[in-house]
Short mmCIF file of C-alpha atoms in Angstrom, two decimals:
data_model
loop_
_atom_site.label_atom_id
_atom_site.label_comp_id
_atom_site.label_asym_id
_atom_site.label_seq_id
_atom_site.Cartn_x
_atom_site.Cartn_y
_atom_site.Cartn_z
CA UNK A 1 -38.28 62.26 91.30
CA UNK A 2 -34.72 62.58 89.92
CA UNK A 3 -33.68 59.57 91.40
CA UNK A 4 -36.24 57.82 90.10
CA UNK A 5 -35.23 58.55 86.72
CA UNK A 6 -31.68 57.85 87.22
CA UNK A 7 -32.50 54.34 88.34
CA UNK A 8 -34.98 53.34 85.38
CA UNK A 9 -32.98 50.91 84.11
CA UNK A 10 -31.31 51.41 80.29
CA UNK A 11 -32.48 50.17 76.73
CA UNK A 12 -30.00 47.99 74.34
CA UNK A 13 -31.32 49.03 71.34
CA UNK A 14 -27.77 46.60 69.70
CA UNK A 15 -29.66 43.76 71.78
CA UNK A 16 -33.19 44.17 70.64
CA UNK A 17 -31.92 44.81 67.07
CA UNK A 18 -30.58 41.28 67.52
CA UNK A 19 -26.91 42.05 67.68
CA UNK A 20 -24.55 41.36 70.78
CA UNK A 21 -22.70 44.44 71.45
CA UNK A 22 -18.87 44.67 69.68
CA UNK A 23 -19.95 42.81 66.75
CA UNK A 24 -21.08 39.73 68.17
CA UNK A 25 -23.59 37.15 66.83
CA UNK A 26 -26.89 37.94 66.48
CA UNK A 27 -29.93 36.68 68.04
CA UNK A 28 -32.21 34.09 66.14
CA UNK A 29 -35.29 35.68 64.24
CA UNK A 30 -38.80 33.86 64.79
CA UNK A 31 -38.42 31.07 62.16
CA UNK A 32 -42.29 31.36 61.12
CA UNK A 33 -45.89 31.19 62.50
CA UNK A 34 -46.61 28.74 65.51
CA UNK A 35 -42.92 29.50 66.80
CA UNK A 36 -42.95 31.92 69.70
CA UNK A 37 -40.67 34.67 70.10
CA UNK A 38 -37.95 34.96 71.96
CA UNK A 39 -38.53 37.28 75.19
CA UNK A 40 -36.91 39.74 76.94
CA UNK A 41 -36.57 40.45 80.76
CA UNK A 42 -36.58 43.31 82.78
CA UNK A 43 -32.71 44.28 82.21
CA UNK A 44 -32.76 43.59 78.44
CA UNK A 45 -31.82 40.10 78.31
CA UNK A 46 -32.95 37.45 75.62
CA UNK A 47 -34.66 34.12 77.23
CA UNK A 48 -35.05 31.20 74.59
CA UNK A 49 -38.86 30.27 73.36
CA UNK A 50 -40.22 27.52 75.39
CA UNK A 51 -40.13 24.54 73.01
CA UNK A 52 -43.52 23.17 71.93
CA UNK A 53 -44.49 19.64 72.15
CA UNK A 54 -41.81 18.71 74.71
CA UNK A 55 -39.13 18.09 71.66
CA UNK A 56 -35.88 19.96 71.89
CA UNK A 57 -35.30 22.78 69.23
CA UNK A 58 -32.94 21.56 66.36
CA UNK A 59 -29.16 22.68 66.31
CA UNK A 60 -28.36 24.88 63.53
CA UNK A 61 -25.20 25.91 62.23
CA UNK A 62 -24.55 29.01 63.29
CA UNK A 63 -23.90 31.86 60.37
CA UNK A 64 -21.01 33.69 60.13
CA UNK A 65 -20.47 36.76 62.19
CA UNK A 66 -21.79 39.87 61.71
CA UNK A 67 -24.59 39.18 59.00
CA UNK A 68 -27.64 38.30 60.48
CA UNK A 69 -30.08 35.64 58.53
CA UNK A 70 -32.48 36.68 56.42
CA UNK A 71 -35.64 37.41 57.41
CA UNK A 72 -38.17 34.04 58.51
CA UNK A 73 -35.06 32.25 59.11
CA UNK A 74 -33.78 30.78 62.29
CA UNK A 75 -30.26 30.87 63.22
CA UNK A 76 -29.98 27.21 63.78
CA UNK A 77 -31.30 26.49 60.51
CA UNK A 78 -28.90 26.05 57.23
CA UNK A 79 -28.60 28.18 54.94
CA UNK A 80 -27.80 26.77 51.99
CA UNK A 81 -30.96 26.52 49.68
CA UNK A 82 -29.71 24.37 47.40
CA UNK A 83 -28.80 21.48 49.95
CA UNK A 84 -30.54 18.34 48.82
CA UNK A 85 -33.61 17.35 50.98
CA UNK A 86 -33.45 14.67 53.81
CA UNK A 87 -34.73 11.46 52.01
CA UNK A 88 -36.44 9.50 54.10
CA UNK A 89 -34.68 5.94 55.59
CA UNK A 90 -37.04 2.80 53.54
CA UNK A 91 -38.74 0.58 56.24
CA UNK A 92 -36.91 -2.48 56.48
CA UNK A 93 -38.78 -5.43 54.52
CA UNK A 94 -39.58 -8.59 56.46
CA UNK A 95 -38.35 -11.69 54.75
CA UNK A 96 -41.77 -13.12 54.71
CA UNK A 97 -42.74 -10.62 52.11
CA UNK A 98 -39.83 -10.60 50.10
CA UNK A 99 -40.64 -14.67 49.70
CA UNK A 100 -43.36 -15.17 46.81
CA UNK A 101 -44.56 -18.21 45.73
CA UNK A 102 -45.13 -19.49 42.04
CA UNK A 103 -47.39 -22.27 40.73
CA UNK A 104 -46.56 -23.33 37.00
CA UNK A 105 -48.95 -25.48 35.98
CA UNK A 106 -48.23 -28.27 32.77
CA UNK A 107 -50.02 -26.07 30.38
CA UNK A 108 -47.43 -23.03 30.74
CA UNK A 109 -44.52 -26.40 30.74
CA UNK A 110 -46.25 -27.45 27.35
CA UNK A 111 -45.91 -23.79 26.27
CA UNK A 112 -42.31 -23.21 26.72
CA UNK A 113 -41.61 -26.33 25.09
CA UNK A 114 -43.22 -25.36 22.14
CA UNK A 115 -41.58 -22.22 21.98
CA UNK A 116 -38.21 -23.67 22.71
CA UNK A 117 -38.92 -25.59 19.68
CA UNK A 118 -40.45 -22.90 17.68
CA UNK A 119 -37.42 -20.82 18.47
CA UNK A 120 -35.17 -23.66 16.97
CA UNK A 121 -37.38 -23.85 14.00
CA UNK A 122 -37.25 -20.49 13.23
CA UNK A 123 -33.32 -20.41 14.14
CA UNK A 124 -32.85 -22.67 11.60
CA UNK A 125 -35.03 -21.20 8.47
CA UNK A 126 -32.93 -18.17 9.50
CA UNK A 127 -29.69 -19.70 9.05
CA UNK A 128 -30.82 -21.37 5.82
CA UNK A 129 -32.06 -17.67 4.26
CA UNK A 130 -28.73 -16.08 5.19
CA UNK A 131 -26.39 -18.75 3.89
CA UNK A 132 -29.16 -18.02 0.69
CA UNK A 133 -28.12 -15.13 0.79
CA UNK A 134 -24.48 -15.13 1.33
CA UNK A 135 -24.80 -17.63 -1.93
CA UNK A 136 -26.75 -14.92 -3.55
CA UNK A 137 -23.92 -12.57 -2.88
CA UNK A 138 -21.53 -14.68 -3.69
CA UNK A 139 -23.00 -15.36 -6.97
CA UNK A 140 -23.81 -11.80 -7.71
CA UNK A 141 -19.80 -11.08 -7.14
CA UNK A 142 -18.75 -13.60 -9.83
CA UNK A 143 -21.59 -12.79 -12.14
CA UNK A 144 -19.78 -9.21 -11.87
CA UNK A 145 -16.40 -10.66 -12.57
CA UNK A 146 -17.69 -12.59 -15.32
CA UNK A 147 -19.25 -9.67 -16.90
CA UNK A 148 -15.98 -7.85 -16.69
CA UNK A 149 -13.92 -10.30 -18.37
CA UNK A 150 -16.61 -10.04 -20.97
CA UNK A 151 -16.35 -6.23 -21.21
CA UNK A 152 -12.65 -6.39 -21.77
CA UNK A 153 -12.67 -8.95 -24.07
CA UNK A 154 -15.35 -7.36 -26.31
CA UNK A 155 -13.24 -4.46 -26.09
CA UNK A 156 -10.48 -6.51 -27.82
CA UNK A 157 -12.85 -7.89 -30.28
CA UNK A 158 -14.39 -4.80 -32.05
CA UNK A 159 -11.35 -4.01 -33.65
CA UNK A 160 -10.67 -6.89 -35.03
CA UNK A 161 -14.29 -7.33 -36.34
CA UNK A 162 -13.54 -3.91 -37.74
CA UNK A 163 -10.21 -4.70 -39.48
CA UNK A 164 -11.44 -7.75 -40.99
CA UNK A 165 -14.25 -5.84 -42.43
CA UNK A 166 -12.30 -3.32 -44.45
CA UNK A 167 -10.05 -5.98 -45.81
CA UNK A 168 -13.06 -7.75 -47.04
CA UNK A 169 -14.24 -4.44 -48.84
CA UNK A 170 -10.81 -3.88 -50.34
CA UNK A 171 -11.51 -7.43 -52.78
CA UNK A 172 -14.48 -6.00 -54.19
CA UNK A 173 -12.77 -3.14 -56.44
CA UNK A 174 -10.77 -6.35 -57.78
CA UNK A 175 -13.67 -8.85 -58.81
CA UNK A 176 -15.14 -5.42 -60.63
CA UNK A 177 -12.09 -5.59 -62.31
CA UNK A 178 -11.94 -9.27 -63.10
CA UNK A 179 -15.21 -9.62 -64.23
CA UNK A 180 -15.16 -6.36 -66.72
CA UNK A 181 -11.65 -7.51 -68.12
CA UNK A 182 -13.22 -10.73 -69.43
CA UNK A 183 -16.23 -9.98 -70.68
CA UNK A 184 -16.74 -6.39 -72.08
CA UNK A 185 -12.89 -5.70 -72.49
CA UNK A 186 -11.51 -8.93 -73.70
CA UNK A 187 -8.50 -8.57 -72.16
CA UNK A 188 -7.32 -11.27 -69.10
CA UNK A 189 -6.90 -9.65 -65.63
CA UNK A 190 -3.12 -10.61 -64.77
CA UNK A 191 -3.01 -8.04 -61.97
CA UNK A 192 -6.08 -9.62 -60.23
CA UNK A 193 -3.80 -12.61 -59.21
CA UNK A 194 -1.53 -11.11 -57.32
CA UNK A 195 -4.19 -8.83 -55.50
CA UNK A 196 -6.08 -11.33 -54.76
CA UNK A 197 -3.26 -12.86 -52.59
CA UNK A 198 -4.59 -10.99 -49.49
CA UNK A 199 -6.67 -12.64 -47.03
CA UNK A 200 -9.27 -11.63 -44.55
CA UNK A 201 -8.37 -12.20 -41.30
CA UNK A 202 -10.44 -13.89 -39.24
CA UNK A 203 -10.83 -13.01 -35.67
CA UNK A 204 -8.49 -14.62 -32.79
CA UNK A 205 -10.80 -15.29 -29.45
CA UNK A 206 -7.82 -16.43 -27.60
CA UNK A 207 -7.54 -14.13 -24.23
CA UNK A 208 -10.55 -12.57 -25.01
CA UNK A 209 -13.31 -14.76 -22.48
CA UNK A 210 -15.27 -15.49 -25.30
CA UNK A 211 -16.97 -17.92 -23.17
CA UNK A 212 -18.22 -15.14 -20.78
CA UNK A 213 -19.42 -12.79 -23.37
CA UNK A 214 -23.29 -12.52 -23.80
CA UNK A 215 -24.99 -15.35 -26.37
CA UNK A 216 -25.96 -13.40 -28.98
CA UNK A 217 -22.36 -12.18 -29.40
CA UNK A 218 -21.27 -15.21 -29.45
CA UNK A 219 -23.54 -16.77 -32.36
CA UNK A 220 -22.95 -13.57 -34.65
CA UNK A 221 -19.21 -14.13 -33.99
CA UNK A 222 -19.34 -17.67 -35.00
CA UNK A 223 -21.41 -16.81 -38.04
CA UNK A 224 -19.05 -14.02 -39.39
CA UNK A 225 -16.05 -16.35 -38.99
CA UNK A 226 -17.86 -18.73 -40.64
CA UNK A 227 -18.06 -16.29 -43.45
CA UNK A 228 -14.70 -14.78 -43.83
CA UNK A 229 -13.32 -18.45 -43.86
CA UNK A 230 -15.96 -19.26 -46.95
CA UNK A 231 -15.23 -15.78 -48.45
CA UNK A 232 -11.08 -16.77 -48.31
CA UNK A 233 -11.42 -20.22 -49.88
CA UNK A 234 -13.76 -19.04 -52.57
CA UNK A 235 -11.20 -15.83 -53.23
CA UNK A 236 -8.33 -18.52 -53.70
CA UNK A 237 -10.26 -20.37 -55.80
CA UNK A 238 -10.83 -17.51 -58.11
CA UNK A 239 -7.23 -16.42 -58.20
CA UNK A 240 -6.39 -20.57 -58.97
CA UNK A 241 -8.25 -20.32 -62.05
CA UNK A 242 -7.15 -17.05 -63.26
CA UNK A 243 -3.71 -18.73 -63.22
CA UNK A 244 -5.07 -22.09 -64.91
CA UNK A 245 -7.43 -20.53 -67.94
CA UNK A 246 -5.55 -18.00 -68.97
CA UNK A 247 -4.40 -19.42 -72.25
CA UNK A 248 -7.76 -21.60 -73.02
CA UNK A 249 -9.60 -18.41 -72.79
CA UNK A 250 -7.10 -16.20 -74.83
CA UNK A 251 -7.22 -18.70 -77.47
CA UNK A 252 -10.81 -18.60 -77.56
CA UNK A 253 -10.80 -14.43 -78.46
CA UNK A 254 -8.25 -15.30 -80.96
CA UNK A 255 -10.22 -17.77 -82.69
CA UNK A 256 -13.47 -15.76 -82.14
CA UNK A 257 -11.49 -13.58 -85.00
CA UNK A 258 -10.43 -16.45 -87.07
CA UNK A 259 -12.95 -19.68 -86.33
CA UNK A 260 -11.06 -22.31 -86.58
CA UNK A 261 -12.81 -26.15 -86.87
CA UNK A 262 -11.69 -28.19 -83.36
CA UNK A 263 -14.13 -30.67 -83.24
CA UNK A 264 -16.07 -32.73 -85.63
CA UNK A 265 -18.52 -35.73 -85.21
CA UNK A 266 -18.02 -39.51 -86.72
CA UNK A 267 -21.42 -41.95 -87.02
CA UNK A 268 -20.86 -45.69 -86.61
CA UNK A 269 -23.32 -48.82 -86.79
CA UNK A 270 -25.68 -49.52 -83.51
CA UNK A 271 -27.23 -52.77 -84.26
CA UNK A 272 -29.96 -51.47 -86.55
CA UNK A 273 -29.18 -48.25 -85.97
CA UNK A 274 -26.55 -45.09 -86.42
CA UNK A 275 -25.12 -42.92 -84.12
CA UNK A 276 -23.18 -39.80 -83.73
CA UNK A 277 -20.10 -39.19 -81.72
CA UNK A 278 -18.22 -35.93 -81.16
CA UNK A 279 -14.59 -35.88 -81.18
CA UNK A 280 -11.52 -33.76 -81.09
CA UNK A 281 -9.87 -32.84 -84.37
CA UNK A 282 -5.64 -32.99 -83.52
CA UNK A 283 -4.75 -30.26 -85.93
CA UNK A 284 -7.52 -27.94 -85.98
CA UNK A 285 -7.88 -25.69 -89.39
CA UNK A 286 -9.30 -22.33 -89.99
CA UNK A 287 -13.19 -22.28 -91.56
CA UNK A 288 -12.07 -19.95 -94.03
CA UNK A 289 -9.22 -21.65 -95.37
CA UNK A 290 -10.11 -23.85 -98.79
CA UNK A 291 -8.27 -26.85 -98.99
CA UNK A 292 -9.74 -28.61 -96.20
CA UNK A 293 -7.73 -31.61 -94.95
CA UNK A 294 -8.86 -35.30 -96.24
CA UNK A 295 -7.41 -37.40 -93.47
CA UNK A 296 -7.52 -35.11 -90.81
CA UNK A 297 -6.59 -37.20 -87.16
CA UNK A 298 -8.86 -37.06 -84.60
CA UNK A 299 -8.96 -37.46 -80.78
CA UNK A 300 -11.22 -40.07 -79.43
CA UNK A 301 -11.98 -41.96 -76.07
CA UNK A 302 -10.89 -45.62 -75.38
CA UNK A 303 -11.34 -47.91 -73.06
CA UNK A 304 -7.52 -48.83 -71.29
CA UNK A 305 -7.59 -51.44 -68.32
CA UNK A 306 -11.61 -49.88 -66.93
CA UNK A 307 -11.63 -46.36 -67.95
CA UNK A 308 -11.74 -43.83 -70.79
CA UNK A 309 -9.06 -42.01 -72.02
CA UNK A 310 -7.89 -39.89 -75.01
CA UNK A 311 -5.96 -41.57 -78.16
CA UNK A 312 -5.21 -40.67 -81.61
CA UNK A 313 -7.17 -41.64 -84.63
CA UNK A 314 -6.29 -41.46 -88.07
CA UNK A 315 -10.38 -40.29 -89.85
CA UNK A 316 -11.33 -39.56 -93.45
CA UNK A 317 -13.40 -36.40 -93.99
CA UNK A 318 -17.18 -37.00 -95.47
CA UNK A 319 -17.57 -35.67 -98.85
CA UNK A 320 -20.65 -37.89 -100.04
CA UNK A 321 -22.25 -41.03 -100.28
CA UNK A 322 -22.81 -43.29 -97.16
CA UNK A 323 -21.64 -41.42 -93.68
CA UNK A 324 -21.35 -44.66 -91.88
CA UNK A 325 -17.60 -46.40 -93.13
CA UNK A 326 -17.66 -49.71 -94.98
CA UNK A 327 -13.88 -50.12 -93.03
CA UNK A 328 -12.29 -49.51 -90.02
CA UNK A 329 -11.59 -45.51 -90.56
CA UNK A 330 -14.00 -43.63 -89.36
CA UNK A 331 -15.68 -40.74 -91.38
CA UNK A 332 -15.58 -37.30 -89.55
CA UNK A 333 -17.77 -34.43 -90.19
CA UNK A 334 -16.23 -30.73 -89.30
CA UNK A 335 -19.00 -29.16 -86.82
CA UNK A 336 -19.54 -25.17 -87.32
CA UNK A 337 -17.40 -23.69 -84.51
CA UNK A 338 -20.45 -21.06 -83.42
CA UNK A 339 -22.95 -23.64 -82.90
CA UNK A 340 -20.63 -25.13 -79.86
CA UNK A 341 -19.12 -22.63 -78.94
CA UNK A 342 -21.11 -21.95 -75.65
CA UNK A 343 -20.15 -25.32 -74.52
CA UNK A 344 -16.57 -24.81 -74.96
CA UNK A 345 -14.87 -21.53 -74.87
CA UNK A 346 -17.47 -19.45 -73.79
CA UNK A 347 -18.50 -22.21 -70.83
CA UNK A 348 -14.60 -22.05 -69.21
CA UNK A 349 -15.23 -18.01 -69.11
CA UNK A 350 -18.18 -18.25 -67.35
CA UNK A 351 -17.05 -20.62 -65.15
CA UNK A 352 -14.46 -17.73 -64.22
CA UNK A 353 -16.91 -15.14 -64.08
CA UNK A 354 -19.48 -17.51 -62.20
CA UNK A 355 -17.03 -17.90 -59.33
CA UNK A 356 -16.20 -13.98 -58.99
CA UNK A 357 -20.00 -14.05 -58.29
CA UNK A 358 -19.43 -16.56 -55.61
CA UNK A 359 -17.38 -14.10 -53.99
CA UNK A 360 -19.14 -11.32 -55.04
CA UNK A 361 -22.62 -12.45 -53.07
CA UNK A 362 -20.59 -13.61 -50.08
CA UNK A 363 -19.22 -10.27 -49.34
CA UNK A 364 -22.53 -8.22 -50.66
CA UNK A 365 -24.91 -10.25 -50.02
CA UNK A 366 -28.15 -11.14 -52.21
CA UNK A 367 -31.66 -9.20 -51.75
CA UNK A 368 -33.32 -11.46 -54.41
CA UNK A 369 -36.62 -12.71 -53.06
CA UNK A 370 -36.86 -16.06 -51.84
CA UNK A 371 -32.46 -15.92 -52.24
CA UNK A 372 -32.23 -13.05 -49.26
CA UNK A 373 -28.42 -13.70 -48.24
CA UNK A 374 -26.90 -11.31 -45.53
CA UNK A 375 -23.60 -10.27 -46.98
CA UNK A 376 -20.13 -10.50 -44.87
CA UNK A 377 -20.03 -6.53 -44.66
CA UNK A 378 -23.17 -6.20 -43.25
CA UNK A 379 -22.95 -9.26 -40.56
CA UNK A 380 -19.37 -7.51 -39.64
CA UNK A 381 -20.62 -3.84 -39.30
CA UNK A 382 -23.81 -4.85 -37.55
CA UNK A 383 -21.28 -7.24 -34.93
CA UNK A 384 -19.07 -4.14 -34.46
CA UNK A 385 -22.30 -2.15 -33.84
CA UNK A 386 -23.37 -4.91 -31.13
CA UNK A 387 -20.47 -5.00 -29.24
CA UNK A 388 -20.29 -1.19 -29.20
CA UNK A 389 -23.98 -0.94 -27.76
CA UNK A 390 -22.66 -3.84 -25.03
CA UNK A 391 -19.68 -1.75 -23.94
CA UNK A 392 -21.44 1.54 -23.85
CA UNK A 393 -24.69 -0.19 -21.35
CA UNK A 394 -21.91 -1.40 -19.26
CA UNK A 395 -20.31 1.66 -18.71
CA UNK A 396 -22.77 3.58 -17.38
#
């Protein structure tokens, strides 16, 4: 009985735990269901599975020593689970498939012809539409350099419209003068001559792109040039007869204190008839002196080679009897200096104070219905004002 024990033969528990003894590597696990285990023989040795369907098993790599695989793995198989799968090899396509046939038939020919055209049709309108537009853009670039010329040159303008303005309202104060000098105070306006040697200047459109500047600019410009040249000439032409009827017109206040007869008229045969003639005494004599001159001279008109001029007469003042002479002196009656005078004296101030008026309306204006004038001021503020408003919209 003891000898029986002492030859039953001894358990590897290293072996059936699937280690090799001394650290060697470990036996494969069953890899899954269907796979039969490896078995073991009488002395404790391993025997591979039998393979199933008559294929070989698969070599694996083996792990490394001493660390066994992890559960429901084989040792043959890898271990790496992130090892990209086995794609399977493409079967090889015959060249009779890869061959394929195509029948076009003349409608699908007509097609593509049509298109082809088409295509160059439409190639075409596109090419026109974007040169259009390139033109367009084009355009719309010098329309913006156009309109900046203009900008700058209206810049330039306003002050000049502004200037010429004020100077024009400085000549006002002066024709006040003129005018109340001559007929409520009597006395002639010397200093208005030399005031009225300033001008207005007119505006100077050189470098300024006048031509670019919007239209109504331009006709308002034109206009109140127009004006200030008018408004100059009719200023000199007021300070030319200040200088000219100065002593006329003092001799007239002088003789509106002591009347003195200057003119007179003669009568002389007309066929059948008698008429009067008025004519220029050559020594005039006061109305309130008494001894009136008999043979005063007088100053009558003459023909000289075609036209009329002045010469002396010698005349014999009417006293009575027949007015009409029986010789070849002429009888002259002394006409009442009041009863002409607004056709004399009185007419050459007017004339003065009619062309101060002149000036007057041009710079002012006139609001009488029917007569509505816009004045120079006005025009020039309301040009300023313009050319402001064009600035300012093309700044923002």
């Amino acid at each position: 009985m003891a000898e029986e024990k002492s030859k039953k033969p001894k358990i590897d528990l290293k072996a059936r735990l699937g280690k090799a003894p001394g650290g060697g590597v470990p036996g494969a696990l069953p890899s899954g269901p269907g796979v039969p285990s490896p078995s073991q023989d009488g002395i404790g040795r391993i025997s591979a599975p039998p393979s199933s369907g008559g294929m070989p098993a698969p070599v694996g790599i083996a792990p490394p020593a001493g660390i066994a695989p992890p559960p429901g793995i084989a040792s043959g198989m890898g271990l790496n689970p992130f090892a990209p799968k086995p794609q399977p090899k493409a079967a090889p396509v015959s060249a009779e498939a890869q061959t394929i046939k195509v029948e076009v038939s003349e409608e699908i020919h007509d097609e593509r012809k049509r298109a082809g055209r088409r295509a160059l049709l439409y190639s075409a309108i596109a090419a026109v539409v974007f040169a259009g537009i390139g033109f367009f853009a084009g355009g719309m670039r010098e329309v913006s350099k156009r309109d900046a010329k203009a900008v700058e040159g209206l810049k330039k303008l306003e002050p000049e419209v502004t200037d010429s303005a004020k100077k024009a309202e400085e000549i006002l104060p002066i024709l006040d003068d003129i005018e109340k000098g001559l007929l409520k105070d009597r006395k002639y306006p010397d200093s208005a001559i030399e005031k009225l040697s300033i001008t207005i200047p007119n505006l100077n459109l050189d470098d300024k792109s006048f031509g670019t500047m919007p239209s109504d600019i331009q006709k308002a410009t034109l206009s109140y040039m127009k004006k200030i040249e008018n408004a100059n000439e009719k200023k000199d032409r007021v300070k030319n007869l200040l200088g000219s009827l100065k002593k006329p017109i003092e001799t007239s206040w002088a003789e509106d204190q002591k009347p003195v007869f200057k003119l007179g008229i003669i009568f002389r045969q007309a066929g059948s008839n008698t008429i009067g003639e008025v004519v220029q005494m050559k020594e005039p004599w006061e109305v309130a002196k008494s001894d009136w001159p008999k043979e005063p001279k007088i100053v009558v008109s003459v023909m000289q080679e075609g036209k009329r001029v002045p010469a002396d007469q010698a005349a014999q003042r009417w006293e009575q009897d027949a007015i009409v002479p029986t010789d070849q002196t002429p009888l002259v009656i002394p006409i009442e200096p009041s009863s002409v005078s607004g056709f004399t004296d009185e007419r050459t101030i007017l004339q003065l104070v009619g062309a101060v008026n002149d000036v007057r309306v041009l710079l002012n204006g006139d609001e009488t219905p029917g007569r509505e004038v816009v004045g120079l001021l006005k025009e020039g503020q309301g040009l300023a004002k313009s050319i402001d408003s064009k600035v300012a919209k093309a700044a923002r």
